Short mmCIF file of C-alpha atoms in Angstrom, two decimals:
data_model
loop_
_atom_site.label_atom_id
_atom_site.label_comp_id
_atom_site.label_asym_id
_atom_site.label_seq_id
_atom_site.Cartn_x
_atom_site.Cartn_y
_atom_site.Cartn_z
CA MET A 248 -13.45 -22.25 -28.10
CA ALA A 249 -12.58 -25.18 -25.89
CA SER A 250 -12.89 -24.58 -22.21
CA ASP A 251 -9.92 -25.14 -19.92
CA LEU A 252 -7.60 -23.92 -22.69
CA THR A 253 -6.01 -20.52 -23.12
CA VAL A 254 -8.02 -18.59 -25.68
CA GLU A 255 -6.01 -17.62 -28.75
CA LEU A 256 -6.54 -13.91 -29.23
CA LYS A 257 -6.81 -14.31 -33.01
CA GLU A 258 -9.94 -16.37 -32.38
CA ILE A 259 -11.59 -13.77 -30.15
CA ASP A 260 -14.64 -12.26 -31.79
CA VAL A 261 -16.63 -9.16 -30.94
CA LYS A 262 -18.66 -10.98 -28.30
CA ASP A 263 -15.52 -12.34 -26.66
CA ARG A 264 -14.04 -8.86 -26.44
CA HIS A 265 -17.24 -7.57 -24.90
CA ASP A 266 -17.24 -10.41 -22.37
CA ILE A 267 -13.59 -9.78 -21.45
CA HIS A 268 -14.15 -6.05 -20.91
CA ARG A 269 -17.24 -6.81 -18.85
CA GLN A 270 -15.21 -9.27 -16.76
CA VAL A 271 -12.57 -6.61 -16.11
CA GLU A 272 -15.20 -4.26 -14.72
CA ARG A 273 -16.74 -7.06 -12.66
CA ILE A 274 -13.34 -7.80 -11.11
CA LEU A 275 -12.69 -4.13 -10.33
CA GLN A 276 -16.02 -3.87 -8.49
CA HIS A 277 -14.74 -6.40 -5.95
CA PRO A 278 -13.61 -4.98 -2.55
CA LEU A 279 -10.11 -6.37 -3.17
CA PHE A 280 -9.53 -3.53 -5.64
CA HIS A 281 -11.28 -0.67 -3.83
CA GLN A 282 -8.22 0.56 -1.92
CA SER A 283 -5.87 0.82 -4.89
CA LYS A 284 -5.73 3.60 -7.46
CA ARG A 285 -3.05 1.86 -9.51
CA LEU A 286 -4.48 -1.61 -10.06
CA PRO A 287 -7.65 -0.61 -11.98
CA VAL A 288 -5.68 1.60 -14.38
CA PHE A 289 -3.00 -1.06 -14.79
CA LEU A 290 -5.48 -3.91 -15.44
CA ARG A 291 -7.56 -1.96 -17.96
CA TYR A 292 -4.46 -0.81 -19.82
CA ILE A 293 -2.81 -4.22 -20.24
CA VAL A 294 -6.11 -5.85 -21.25
CA ASP A 295 -6.95 -3.15 -23.82
CA THR A 296 -3.39 -3.18 -25.18
CA THR A 297 -3.31 -6.97 -25.44
CA LEU A 298 -6.62 -7.13 -27.29
CA SER A 299 -5.56 -4.33 -29.66
CA GLN A 300 -2.26 -6.10 -30.41
CA GLY A 301 -3.93 -9.41 -31.11
CA GLY A 302 -2.11 -11.10 -28.27
CA GLN A 303 1.25 -10.89 -30.03
CA GLY A 304 4.44 -9.74 -28.32
CA GLY A 305 3.78 -7.79 -25.16
CA THR A 306 4.10 -4.36 -23.65
CA LYS A 307 7.51 -3.49 -22.19
CA GLU A 308 7.98 -2.46 -18.58
CA ARG A 309 9.36 0.97 -19.50
CA THR A 310 6.38 1.65 -21.77
CA LEU A 311 3.99 0.83 -18.93
CA GLY A 312 5.92 3.08 -16.58
CA VAL A 313 5.64 5.99 -19.00
CA GLU A 314 2.06 5.45 -20.20
CA ILE A 315 0.42 4.48 -16.88
CA PHE A 316 2.51 6.05 -14.13
CA GLY A 317 3.78 9.15 -15.92
CA ARG A 318 7.47 8.32 -15.64
CA LYS A 319 9.98 9.99 -17.95
CA PRO A 320 10.92 7.96 -21.07
CA ASP A 321 14.48 7.47 -19.78
CA TYR A 322 13.62 6.65 -16.17
CA ASP A 323 15.61 3.93 -14.39
CA ASN A 324 13.23 1.00 -13.93
CA ASN A 325 15.75 -0.78 -11.73
CA SER A 326 15.67 1.87 -9.02
CA ASP A 327 11.97 2.58 -9.69
CA PRO A 328 10.25 -0.84 -9.92
CA ILE A 329 6.70 0.53 -9.84
CA VAL A 330 5.57 -1.57 -12.82
CA ARG A 331 6.90 -4.84 -11.37
CA VAL A 332 5.43 -4.05 -7.97
CA THR A 333 2.01 -3.29 -9.45
CA ALA A 334 2.07 -6.43 -11.64
CA THR A 335 2.94 -8.61 -8.62
CA GLU A 336 0.14 -7.05 -6.61
CA LEU A 337 -2.30 -7.60 -9.49
CA ARG A 338 -1.37 -11.29 -9.75
CA LYS A 339 -1.99 -11.70 -6.04
CA LYS A 340 -5.36 -9.92 -6.16
CA LEU A 341 -6.53 -11.90 -9.21
CA ALA A 342 -5.59 -15.17 -7.50
CA GLN A 343 -7.53 -14.14 -4.40
CA TYR A 344 -10.52 -13.09 -6.51
CA TYR A 345 -10.82 -16.37 -8.39
CA TYR A 346 -10.16 -18.41 -5.27
CA GLU A 347 -13.43 -17.16 -3.76
CA ASP A 348 -16.67 -19.02 -4.39
CA GLY A 349 -18.97 -17.76 -7.11
CA HIS A 350 -16.41 -16.97 -9.81
CA SER A 351 -15.97 -20.39 -11.42
CA ASP A 352 -18.30 -19.59 -14.32
CA GLU A 353 -16.57 -16.32 -15.22
CA ILE A 354 -13.90 -15.60 -17.81
CA ARG A 355 -10.53 -16.01 -16.13
CA ILE A 356 -7.94 -13.24 -16.57
CA GLU A 357 -4.40 -14.25 -15.63
CA LEU A 358 -1.08 -12.41 -15.70
CA PRO A 359 1.75 -14.96 -15.89
CA PRO A 360 4.84 -14.19 -13.73
CA GLY A 361 7.46 -12.22 -15.62
CA SER A 362 4.99 -11.11 -18.29
CA TYR A 363 2.73 -8.12 -18.88
CA LEU A 364 0.65 -10.01 -21.47
CA PRO A 365 -2.60 -11.22 -19.82
CA ARG A 366 -4.20 -14.55 -20.75
CA PHE A 367 -7.91 -15.17 -21.01
CA ARG A 368 -9.58 -18.46 -20.23
CA ARG A 369 -13.15 -19.52 -20.60
CA SER A 370 -14.94 -20.84 -17.52
CA LEU A 371 -15.56 -24.49 -16.67
CA ALA A 372 -19.32 -24.03 -17.02
CA GLU A 373 -19.64 -25.74 -20.42
CA ASP A 374 -17.59 -28.78 -19.43
CA ILE A 375 -19.40 -29.11 -16.12
CA ALA A 376 -22.72 -29.04 -17.94
CA ALA A 377 -21.46 -31.70 -20.33
CA ALA A 378 -20.18 -33.82 -17.46
CA ASP A 379 -23.62 -33.69 -15.84
CA GLN A 380 -25.42 -35.09 -18.92
CA PRO A 381 -26.68 -38.70 -18.75
CA GLU A 382 -24.24 -41.06 -20.41
CA ALA A 383 -26.80 -42.05 -23.04
CA LEU A 384 -27.04 -38.45 -24.28
CA LYS A 385 -23.31 -37.92 -24.83
CA PRO A 386 -21.92 -38.25 -28.38
CA GLU A 387 -19.29 -40.71 -27.17
CA ALA A 388 -22.01 -42.98 -25.87
CA PHE A 389 -23.70 -43.22 -29.29
CA GLN A 390 -20.38 -44.02 -30.94
CA THR A 391 -19.54 -46.70 -28.37
CA VAL A 392 -22.95 -48.41 -28.69
CA ALA A 393 -22.74 -48.48 -32.48
CA ALA A 394 -19.26 -49.95 -32.34
CA ALA A 395 -20.36 -52.64 -29.93
CA ASN A 396 -22.81 -54.06 -32.52
CA GLU A 397 -20.01 -54.70 -35.02
CA THR A 398 -17.61 -57.60 -35.07
CA PRO A 399 -13.97 -56.86 -34.21
CA ASN A 400 -12.93 -57.36 -37.85
CA ASP A 401 -15.54 -54.89 -39.06
CA VAL A 402 -14.57 -52.09 -36.69
CA PRO A 403 -12.54 -49.40 -38.50
CA GLU A 404 -9.41 -48.11 -36.87
CA ARG A 405 -11.13 -44.79 -36.11
CA LYS A 406 -13.97 -46.53 -34.18
CA ARG A 407 -11.55 -48.67 -32.19
CA HIS A 408 -9.86 -45.47 -31.10
CA VAL A 409 -13.19 -44.02 -30.00
CA GLN A 410 -13.98 -47.13 -27.96
CA THR A 411 -10.70 -47.01 -26.08
CA ALA A 412 -10.77 -43.24 -25.43
CA PRO A 413 -10.80 -42.35 -21.73
CA THR A 414 -14.07 -41.18 -20.22
CA ARG A 415 -14.55 -37.52 -19.25
CA ILE A 416 -13.21 -36.28 -15.96
CA THR A 417 -15.99 -36.21 -13.41
CA ARG A 418 -17.25 -32.93 -11.97
CA PRO A 419 -15.64 -33.35 -8.50
CA LEU A 420 -12.24 -33.98 -10.09
CA ARG A 421 -12.60 -30.88 -12.24
CA ILE A 422 -13.43 -28.74 -9.23
CA ILE A 423 -10.46 -30.15 -7.30
CA ALA A 424 -8.18 -29.48 -10.27
CA GLY A 425 -9.45 -25.91 -10.49
CA VAL A 426 -8.82 -25.29 -6.78
CA LEU A 427 -5.29 -26.72 -7.04
CA CYS A 428 -4.63 -24.47 -10.02
CA LEU A 429 -5.72 -21.40 -8.07
CA LEU A 430 -3.56 -22.39 -5.10
CA LEU A 431 -0.59 -22.76 -7.42
CA ILE A 432 -1.21 -19.28 -8.85
CA ALA A 433 -1.47 -17.79 -5.36
CA VAL A 434 1.74 -19.48 -4.19
CA THR A 435 3.55 -18.32 -7.34
CA ALA A 436 2.39 -14.75 -6.78
CA LEU A 437 3.51 -14.76 -3.15
CA PHE A 438 6.86 -16.29 -4.09
CA THR A 439 7.36 -13.65 -6.80
CA GLN A 440 6.53 -10.90 -4.33
CA ARG A 441 9.01 -12.29 -1.81
CA ILE A 442 11.74 -12.36 -4.47
CA TRP A 443 10.96 -8.73 -5.35
CA ARG A 444 11.16 -7.69 -1.70
CA THR A 445 14.61 -9.20 -1.33
CA SER A 446 15.78 -7.53 -4.55
CA ARG A 447 14.54 -4.02 -3.71
CA SER A 448 17.00 -1.22 -3.32
CA PRO A 449 18.01 -0.19 0.22
CA LEU A 450 16.10 3.06 -0.25
CA ASP A 451 12.92 1.11 -1.11
CA ARG A 452 13.33 -1.07 1.95
CA PHE A 453 13.83 1.99 4.17
CA TRP A 454 10.60 3.71 3.13
CA GLY A 455 8.76 0.40 2.98
CA GLU A 456 9.52 -0.08 6.67
CA VAL A 457 8.33 3.45 7.45
CA ALA A 458 5.01 2.89 5.63
CA ARG A 459 4.40 -0.63 6.92
CA GLY A 460 1.51 -1.31 9.27
CA SER A 461 -0.10 2.14 9.18
CA ASN A 462 -2.95 3.71 7.23
CA ARG A 463 -1.09 7.01 6.91
CA VAL A 464 2.19 8.80 7.54
CA LEU A 465 2.34 12.39 8.83
CA ILE A 466 4.83 14.75 7.14
CA VAL A 467 5.31 17.48 9.74
CA MET A 468 6.41 20.74 8.15
CA PRO A 469 8.28 23.62 9.83
CA VAL A 470 6.56 26.95 10.33
CA ILE A 471 9.25 29.54 9.73
CA GLY A 472 9.39 32.27 12.34
CA SER A 473 6.21 31.26 14.20
CA ASP A 474 6.90 27.91 15.80
CA ASN A 475 7.01 29.08 19.43
CA ILE A 476 10.70 28.26 19.64
CA LYS A 477 11.82 31.81 18.98
CA THR A 478 10.62 34.83 20.87
CA SER A 479 8.75 37.59 19.12
CA ASN A 480 11.74 39.95 19.03
CA THR A 481 13.64 37.54 16.79
CA LEU A 482 11.13 37.42 13.97
CA ALA A 483 12.63 40.42 12.20
CA ARG A 484 16.16 39.04 12.02
CA SER A 485 17.70 38.47 8.60
CA GLY A 486 17.67 34.74 9.25
CA SER A 487 18.75 31.77 7.19
CA VAL A 488 15.22 31.14 5.96
CA SER A 489 12.33 33.20 4.64
CA PRO A 490 9.44 34.17 6.90
CA ASN A 491 7.15 31.69 5.10
CA LEU A 492 7.29 27.99 4.35
CA SER A 493 10.35 27.72 2.14
CA LEU A 494 10.37 26.31 -1.35
CA GLU A 495 13.22 24.02 -0.31
CA ASP A 496 11.16 22.47 2.49
CA THR A 497 8.20 22.02 0.15
CA ASN A 498 10.43 20.28 -2.37
CA ILE A 499 11.73 17.91 0.29
CA ALA A 500 8.17 17.10 1.40
CA ALA A 501 7.23 16.33 -2.21
CA ARG A 502 10.16 13.95 -2.60
CA ILE A 503 9.27 12.18 0.64
CA ALA A 504 5.64 11.92 -0.50
CA THR A 505 6.82 10.31 -3.75
CA GLN A 506 8.72 7.65 -1.81
CA LEU A 507 5.64 6.90 0.30
CA GLU A 508 3.38 6.74 -2.77
CA ARG A 509 5.62 4.11 -4.30
CA HIS A 510 4.69 1.90 -1.37
CA GLU A 511 0.98 2.78 -1.64
CA ALA A 512 1.12 4.57 1.69
CA HIS A 513 -1.27 7.40 2.43
CA TYR A 514 0.38 10.55 3.73
CA GLN A 515 -0.76 13.86 5.20
CA LEU A 516 1.15 17.14 5.25
CA VAL A 517 0.61 18.94 8.54
CA SER A 518 1.96 22.12 10.07
CA SER A 519 4.15 21.72 13.15
CA SER A 520 2.23 24.55 14.80
CA GLU A 521 -1.14 22.87 14.27
CA VAL A 522 -0.57 19.13 14.64
CA SER A 523 -1.30 17.87 18.14
CA PHE A 524 0.56 15.44 20.34
CA GLU A 525 -2.44 13.09 20.17
CA GLU A 526 -2.20 13.02 16.38
CA LEU A 527 1.50 12.20 16.55
CA ARG A 528 0.64 9.21 18.70
CA THR A 529 -1.60 7.73 15.99
CA ALA A 530 0.77 7.40 13.04
CA PRO A 531 4.43 7.34 11.97
CA SER A 532 5.81 10.82 11.30
CA VAL A 533 8.51 12.46 9.19
CA LEU A 534 9.81 15.61 10.88
CA VAL A 535 11.14 18.17 8.37
CA GLY A 536 13.38 20.97 9.64
CA ALA A 537 14.67 21.63 13.14
CA LEU A 538 14.86 25.12 14.64
CA ASP A 539 11.54 26.10 13.06
CA ASN A 540 9.80 22.81 13.83
CA ILE A 541 8.68 22.63 17.43
CA TRP A 542 8.12 18.85 17.31
CA THR A 543 11.64 18.16 16.01
CA MET A 544 13.06 20.08 18.94
CA ARG A 545 10.80 18.35 21.46
CA LEU A 546 10.89 14.77 20.23
CA THR A 547 14.63 14.55 19.50
CA ARG A 548 15.91 15.94 22.81
CA ASN A 549 16.79 12.44 24.09
CA LEU A 550 18.70 11.34 20.99
CA PRO A 551 22.51 11.00 20.87
CA PHE A 552 22.72 14.15 18.72
CA VAL A 553 20.43 17.10 19.45
CA PHE A 554 19.75 20.53 17.98
CA GLU A 555 20.23 23.66 20.06
CA GLU A 556 19.78 27.35 19.35
CA ALA A 557 21.81 29.95 21.24
CA SER A 558 19.92 32.26 23.57
CA ASP A 559 20.79 35.23 21.38
CA HIS A 560 19.42 33.36 18.34
CA ARG A 561 22.59 34.07 16.37
CA THR A 562 23.89 30.52 16.14
CA GLY A 563 22.47 27.05 15.93
CA ARG A 564 24.34 23.85 16.59
CA ILE A 565 24.17 20.08 16.83
CA ILE A 566 25.58 18.64 20.06
CA ASP A 567 26.98 15.17 20.66
CA THR A 568 25.43 14.49 24.06
CA SER A 569 27.84 11.64 24.78
CA SER A 570 30.71 14.16 24.87
CA GLY A 571 28.97 16.34 27.41
CA GLY A 572 28.70 19.13 24.83
CA LYS A 573 32.40 19.20 23.99
CA THR A 574 31.74 17.97 20.46
CA SER A 575 29.38 20.10 18.40
CA TRP A 576 28.80 21.51 14.94
CA THR A 577 27.80 25.18 14.72
CA VAL A 578 26.31 27.46 12.05
CA ASP A 579 25.88 31.24 12.14
CA ILE A 580 22.16 31.45 11.39
CA ASP A 581 22.07 35.22 11.81
CA MET A 582 23.72 35.83 8.45
CA PRO A 583 21.66 36.04 5.24
CA HIS A 584 20.40 32.76 3.92
CA THR A 585 22.38 32.74 0.68
CA ARG A 586 25.69 33.52 2.42
CA ILE A 587 25.77 30.38 4.57
CA ALA A 588 28.53 28.31 3.00
CA HIS A 589 28.61 25.40 5.44
CA ASP A 590 25.72 23.67 7.16
CA TYR A 591 24.97 20.57 9.21
CA GLY A 592 21.94 18.36 9.61
CA ILE A 593 20.55 15.20 11.16
CA VAL A 594 19.00 12.14 9.53
CA ALA A 595 17.43 9.67 11.94
CA ARG A 596 14.97 6.80 12.16
CA TYR A 597 13.79 5.52 15.52
CA THR A 598 10.74 4.64 17.58
CA ASN A 599 9.99 7.55 19.85
CA ARG A 600 9.36 6.45 23.42
CA VAL A 601 6.96 9.35 24.05
CA THR A 602 4.64 8.88 21.05
CA GLY A 603 5.26 5.16 20.68
CA GLN A 604 5.44 5.65 16.90
CA PRO A 605 8.27 5.44 14.34
CA LEU A 606 9.84 8.81 13.55
CA VAL A 607 12.05 9.90 10.69
CA VAL A 608 14.03 13.13 11.09
CA VAL A 609 15.08 15.14 8.03
CA ALA A 610 16.47 18.36 9.45
CA GLY A 611 19.33 20.85 9.28
CA ILE A 612 20.50 23.75 11.37
CA SER A 613 19.69 25.99 8.41
CA SER A 614 17.69 25.16 5.30
CA GLN A 615 20.78 23.94 3.42
CA GLY A 616 21.28 21.24 6.04
CA THR A 617 17.65 20.21 5.65
CA GLN A 618 18.11 20.08 1.88
CA ALA A 619 21.12 17.79 2.25
CA ALA A 620 19.25 15.56 4.73
CA GLY A 621 16.35 15.29 2.30
CA GLU A 622 18.74 14.40 -0.50
CA LEU A 623 20.22 11.66 1.64
CA LEU A 624 16.84 9.99 2.25
CA THR A 625 15.26 10.32 -1.19
CA SER A 626 18.00 9.58 -3.72
CA SER A 627 20.97 7.38 -4.50
CA GLU A 628 22.86 9.26 -1.79
CA PHE A 629 21.13 6.83 0.57
CA GLU A 630 24.06 4.48 -0.09
CA PHE A 631 25.92 6.56 2.52
CA VAL A 632 23.71 5.22 5.32
CA ARG A 633 22.70 1.85 3.85
CA SER A 634 24.76 -0.34 6.17
CA ILE A 635 23.66 1.64 9.23
CA ALA A 636 19.96 1.62 8.28
CA GLU A 637 19.90 -2.08 7.41
CA ASN A 638 21.74 -3.28 10.51
CA ALA A 639 19.94 -1.24 13.17
CA SER A 640 16.32 -0.56 14.02
CA ASN A 641 17.23 2.91 15.29
CA PHE A 642 19.96 5.15 13.95
CA GLU A 643 21.01 8.80 13.82
CA VAL A 644 23.67 10.42 11.67
CA VAL A 645 25.10 13.92 11.52
CA ILE A 646 25.80 15.24 8.03
CA GLU A 647 27.62 18.26 6.72
CA THR A 648 27.29 19.99 3.38
CA GLU A 649 28.81 22.91 1.55
CA ALA A 650 26.37 25.40 0.02
CA ILE A 651 26.39 27.97 -2.74
CA ASP A 652 23.77 30.71 -2.99
CA GLY A 653 21.43 28.85 -0.65
CA HIS A 654 21.71 25.49 -2.43
CA ALA A 655 23.16 22.50 -0.61
CA GLY A 656 25.90 20.33 -2.03
CA ARG A 657 26.41 16.62 -1.57
CA PRO A 658 25.89 15.41 2.03
CA GLN A 659 28.74 13.82 3.95
CA ILE A 660 28.43 11.85 7.20
CA VAL A 661 30.55 13.17 10.06
CA ALA A 662 29.13 11.15 12.99
CA SER A 663 26.64 8.33 13.58
CA LYS A 664 24.99 6.29 16.32
CA SER A 665 22.82 3.18 16.14
CA TRP A 666 20.90 1.18 18.72
#
């Protein structure tokens, strides 16, 4: 195999396969790959698949999504670009790996932009060794000396060609060429990543902003009936929610966690009754639920729209503070959960001036409103708030939803503020 050329997979023998697999494991031992769970699985899979297929064709994006990331066979890879995101990240990491000193004599594994078919290149070690040989020991030198002892008329056409062939590239030039090649790969990877960022869906951009710049995101869950908002004599009421953490709230938290995972953000589910103010000051938070989440009630009291529960605990409402309380949306929370036919909620993103951290609010007066708010921030329903979210750093919207048997319908925006 000639160095500096892409190795044809049909020419790869058992030793080459062993060397390639060993190089994959060497790469994955580098600190660049320690923080990612996806990249090692992705790299091993595409290398193994490429070698097994003999380098022909290539694995499709949808196949990778199903086989590696457990997506459904009919998933929408336009709204869920996890394969493209992972491939772009892998290209960047590989470029950074080979750019460092000490890797020039290793097999090079490359993933060309727009492809999931890796290429394998042999190192420059053999050519560098050849370039370092004395001129008298090189085969070209023997041919040139022999040709020099013949008269011009006696020199065959083949020997004339050998005499006029260019000399080998010197070692410094080869090193410079290698460095320039690596820089080109790195620039291409960064450019590809920038294109992907601009082509992401509004929902991706929203959660990407939430996850940016932090090691973790807190998902603060409501504690039904024991959040210190209600007095002890209200715990026995029929209520709009069960006396435990509701299945609906858990489902919303899972959907939010999925959005964060897509952006490789670490998250932590915490109880509103146990998380401390100091913890909320250390990381962005997603507040789920309102009347049963003490931190939603405390940290949203200065927003344009605020939650309020009546002193008799029979009704809950959202108040437009700019109207002096004249405009509000009310729900009878004293009736059984499944009989509430109309509910309201709040979706907000803002930087809280008390904690100094970004906050996302996903909350309803009753659980149906929270369901609708969660739907708005984790699905295609996000199109409702796209223009608001993309044009303002801070925003808050009031939504309403109709419900049947405790299940929320499609959310509708009834009021909004941005700043």
